[in-house]
Amino acid sequence: MSVDSEKQERVMDAFRRWGYLQANLDPLGYFAPLPHAELDIPGEAADAARRIYAGSIGVEFMHIPDPDQRQWIEERMESAEQEPVDRSRVLDQLVRANIFEQTIHSRYIGTKRYSLEGNTALIPLLDEILNSAADNGAEQAVLAMSHRGRLNVIINIVSRPAAEIFAGFEDVDPRSVLGGGDVKYHVGATGMFTGANGKQVRIHLVSNPSHLEAVDPVALGRARAKQTRIGRDGKLKVLPVLMHGDSAFAGQGITAETLNLANLRGYNVGGTVHIIVNNLIGFTTNPSDAYSSRFSSDLAKRLPIPIFHVNGEDADAVVRVGRMALEYRYEFGSDVLVDLIGFRRHGHSEVDDPTITQPILYRKIKDHPMLYEIYARNVGLDPLPYVEKFQAELDAAEKAGKAMLKKPPMRQLPSYWAPYHGGPYNPADEVDTGLAATRLGEITDALVKYPEDFHIHPKVEKLLEQRREMGYGKRPLDFGMTEALAFGSLALQGTPIRLSGQDSRRGTFNQRHSVLIDIVDEKEYVPLCHLAPGQARVEIYNSELSEAAVMGFEYGYTRDFPEALVMWEAQFGDFANGAQIIIDQFIVAGEDKWDLLTGLVLLLPHGHEGQGPEHSSARIERYLQLCARDNMQVAQPSTAGQYFHLLRRQALRKWRKPLICFTPKSMLRHPEALSPLSDLERPRFLTIIPDETALDAKRVLLCTGKIAHELRMERKKLRLTAPAIVSLEQMYPFPEDDVRQVLGRYKNASQFIWVQEEPANMGALSFVTPRLKRILGSKLRSIKRAANSTPATGSARAHELEQKTLLSLALGKQG
Ligand SMILES: Cc1ncc(C[n+]2csc(CCOP(=O)(O)OP(=O)(O)O)c2C)c(N)n1
């Protein structure tokens, strides 16, 4: 290399590294060029580099360690030949984006729509991304976004008829959604995008709640499920695109959790295209109060991915970035981020006055022309014919929308949902879940087998030997074994299994051992994947250490894999509240809000065992408070056999409802909770287990979970034959008929006592009390810990004392 070209290369390198800091990134001048000593270079070479790296595009990529990836960006950015842009198409889209907003603005004054104006280049950006995706083999795209510009995207990208949006504004059919439904800028939509190349991509815009960014992992879970269904080319054919707000992206922790999923084997989706629809404001808050770094996107630098900042008013540059971003995703299977920088023309919503908090900015914005006008002038096209054509389309759509008696759903569910239904519980949905002993023996053979040259850990070898005995009825079965038998039998019946959670492969409590690790070379062997040819897939993953993103991902997965048994497992149930938004906004309410079902299972270890306030309670009370209209199932199987039936029931019934399953910790292998093989042969899960040994008792103790076992042990220790101890295994839907029938068998009983180890303001007490009173009237009492602000004491000895008191209160004074 000559001295000159070496110097030129050094200059170029400085701009590759820092050029984005001086790029002309936003239409209203918020990002003043940041002085940078290394860029303070005079001369032609510097000017040329400046044009490339400090124009309307500023790209951050020098933090990417892989030289091939950096070089790819350099070549694309520095190439002398710019690929052509179809300016007529871009103008048409800008017109459509702008005129749609203006039309709604003028016809429905004072109605919220969360206008895209100021960032309408999002439409040509998405158009280019999807067009290029189709060129690269994409057949479907899963899109997620919040309120801003959503209606615009639904019309212009998802291609829903505008009449449907007008019908939403007219609120044509309020009775159909009384008490349910959702606002129009939250519901999802499906449609067919057609690119300039004539190719089509099926679009799924995911339904989402107000809670910003919560939909991110859900969309990725959906993409992963779709990709898995397709198989080998799945990642090619299904593209995930996540759109973020600038304040939300910087502020919401779930964005960090979601980014961290990118390269994990259980969650990879072949690269996500992220777009920050950046208007440099969040409601009334300026960026200086919303993020601690220069760019909202800075969080994304945790990944080795390129970040393209682009001035939203240079539509040609936006389109170019869209193409580069998409092709990068396909070239490297990597995430990529586009920071589309514009402004917000109106207040946060259209009923909000932004001049109160940003008076100078909004004086500037008031006189700022529409982007389509700027673009038409710059490229020398007359916008009028485009405007007139679209306006005529909208006028017709408005009439059609007003004429609609009922707002049509903006989406079609894929055909794989056809066999499943939600709605109220119907006993006719029940199916038998038991299996013959011979079949269980066959499955056991496959579960305990591993290759001959596999060096097994001696402890695991012993465990497998015990499991073999269990599977042949030579010793009672524990939870680890019945779970394996449930998974194995379902996989053999064609139900795919997916379980993820922290340390789920081995199991937090050393109980699962779904993956065997060779002690010589750490190779993995998963017996559940080698049961028989033609079996369904079994996937069990250790997740990242997050609750919200992983649970959201699994919820999303269920949305596109209804025939699979999909489970998210908490390390301890106490930690699930890190995902409270996913629980409240998606799992619990999705059916009522969006008519969308899920069969997701939450496995939540629960039980007071002296491990302190954060390792005791999965908060049964909270789930029960969220139950209404048969929206989900809440169960606590007290034996290994019950757990087997519950899991199989969830997969085999066609009723798709979330299952909140409280699972044991110390009881996983406890003799009291073990089951004989015959328990797996009986037909079904029992919603309530009677105490056959004490049918004459005068007092009946009713409980759920571990305390029933402890009471039984204590009763045995005290050599008592009463009281009766009945275990409620399913709390919701409350099995009133079964409870009535079981309790009715205790003819001599004059006292029924709900016994729980949780404090009075927690556990199932406040849920079961009115329901049991309906059956028992004034004969109902309760025994529990005193109400408290924390679920459990931090002292193991205090716990023991409390537990003893509970037991003796419940068992004392036999009447
Ligand atoms: C988790 C959450 N917290 C608070 C809100 C209330 N909220 C709605 S929009 C908004 C501002 C969003 O700003 P930004 O992410 O920049 O998107 P923009 O509206 O500017 O497009 C806030 C705080 C919310 N919807 N979700």
PDB file of C-alpha atoms and ligand atoms in Angstrom, residues 146-148 210-213 244-249 252 277 279 281-283 344 348 581, ligand 1:
ATOM      1  CA  SER A 146     -46.785  -0.256  19.824  1.00  0.00           C
ATOM      2  CA  HIS A 147     -49.422   2.431  19.308  1.00  0.00           C
ATOM      3  CA  ARG A 148     -47.438   4.911  17.213  1.00  0.00           C
ATOM      4  CA  SER A 210     -50.322  -0.820  26.262  1.00  0.00           C
ATOM      5  CA  HIS A 211     -47.316  -2.028  28.185  1.00  0.00           C
ATOM      6  CA  LEU A 212     -44.567  -0.907  25.883  1.00  0.00           C
ATOM      7  CA  GLU A 213     -42.066  -3.433  24.555  1.00  0.00           C
ATOM      8  CA  HIS A 244     -39.757   0.196  19.199  1.00  0.00           C
ATOM      9  CA  GLY A 245     -40.314   3.704  20.565  1.00  0.00           C
ATOM     10  CA  ASP A 246     -37.135   5.593  21.431  1.00  0.00           C
ATOM     11  CA  SER A 247     -38.061   6.188  25.079  1.00  0.00           C
ATOM     12  CA  ALA A 248     -39.450   2.703  25.533  1.00  0.00           C
ATOM     13  CA  PHE A 249     -36.467   0.986  23.934  1.00  0.00           C
ATOM     14  CA  GLN A 252     -37.899  -0.878  29.427  1.00  0.00           C
ATOM     15  CA  VAL A 277     -39.368   4.637  15.331  1.00  0.00           C
ATOM     16  CA  ASN A 279     -39.339  10.783  17.346  1.00  0.00           C
ATOM     17  CA  ILE A 281     -39.738  12.369  22.583  1.00  0.00           C
ATOM     18  CA  GLY A 282     -41.747  10.145  24.904  1.00  0.00           C
ATOM     19  CA  PHE A 283     -45.145  11.623  25.790  1.00  0.00           C
ATOM     20  CA  ARG A 344     -43.729  13.795  16.269  1.00  0.00           C
ATOM     21  CA  HIS A 348     -48.490  12.258  22.282  1.00  0.00           C
ATOM     22  CA  ILE A 581     -46.809  -8.006  32.596  1.00  0.00           C
TER      23      ILE A 581
HETATM   24  C1  LIG B   1     -44.657  -0.037  30.334  1.00  0.00           C
HETATM   25  C2  LIG B   1     -45.357   1.258  30.051  1.00  0.00           C
HETATM   26  N1  LIG B   1     -45.135   2.319  30.864  1.00  0.00           N
HETATM   27  C3  LIG B   1     -45.752   3.498  30.606  1.00  0.00           C
HETATM   28  C4  LIG B   1     -46.619   3.640  29.556  1.00  0.00           C
HETATM   29  C5  LIG B   1     -47.332   4.969  29.284  1.00  0.00           C
HETATM   30  N2  LIG B   1     -46.840   5.539  27.994  1.00  0.00           N
HETATM   31  C6  LIG B   1     -47.524   5.360  26.865  1.00  0.00           C
HETATM   32  S1  LIG B   1     -46.742   6.007  25.538  1.00  0.00           S
HETATM   33  C7  LIG B   1     -45.477   6.565  26.465  1.00  0.00           C
HETATM   34  C8  LIG B   1     -44.338   7.283  25.803  1.00  0.00           C
HETATM   35  C9  LIG B   1     -43.681   6.424  24.775  1.00  0.00           C
HETATM   36  O1  LIG B   1     -42.592   7.070  24.205  1.00  0.00           O
HETATM   37  P1  LIG B   1     -41.763   6.395  23.053  1.00  0.00           P
HETATM   38  O2  LIG B   1     -41.324   5.048  23.426  1.00  0.00           O
HETATM   39  O3  LIG B   1     -40.676   7.339  22.676  1.00  0.00           O
HETATM   40  O4  LIG B   1     -42.814   6.238  21.869  1.00  0.00           O
HETATM   41  P2  LIG B   1     -43.651   7.367  21.127  1.00  0.00           P
HETATM   42  O5  LIG B   1     -45.004   7.445  21.755  1.00  0.00           O
HETATM   43  O6  LIG B   1     -42.908   8.632  21.233  1.00  0.00           O
HETATM   44  O7  LIG B   1     -43.734   6.899  19.729  1.00  0.00           O
HETATM   45  C10 LIG B   1     -45.677   6.239  27.810  1.00  0.00           C
HETATM   46  C11 LIG B   1     -44.761   6.618  28.899  1.00  0.00           C
HETATM   47  C12 LIG B   1     -46.848   2.491  28.775  1.00  0.00           C
HETATM   48  N3  LIG B   1     -47.701   2.498  27.761  1.00  0.00           N
HETATM   49  N4  LIG B   1     -46.180   1.342  29.016  1.00  0.00           N
END
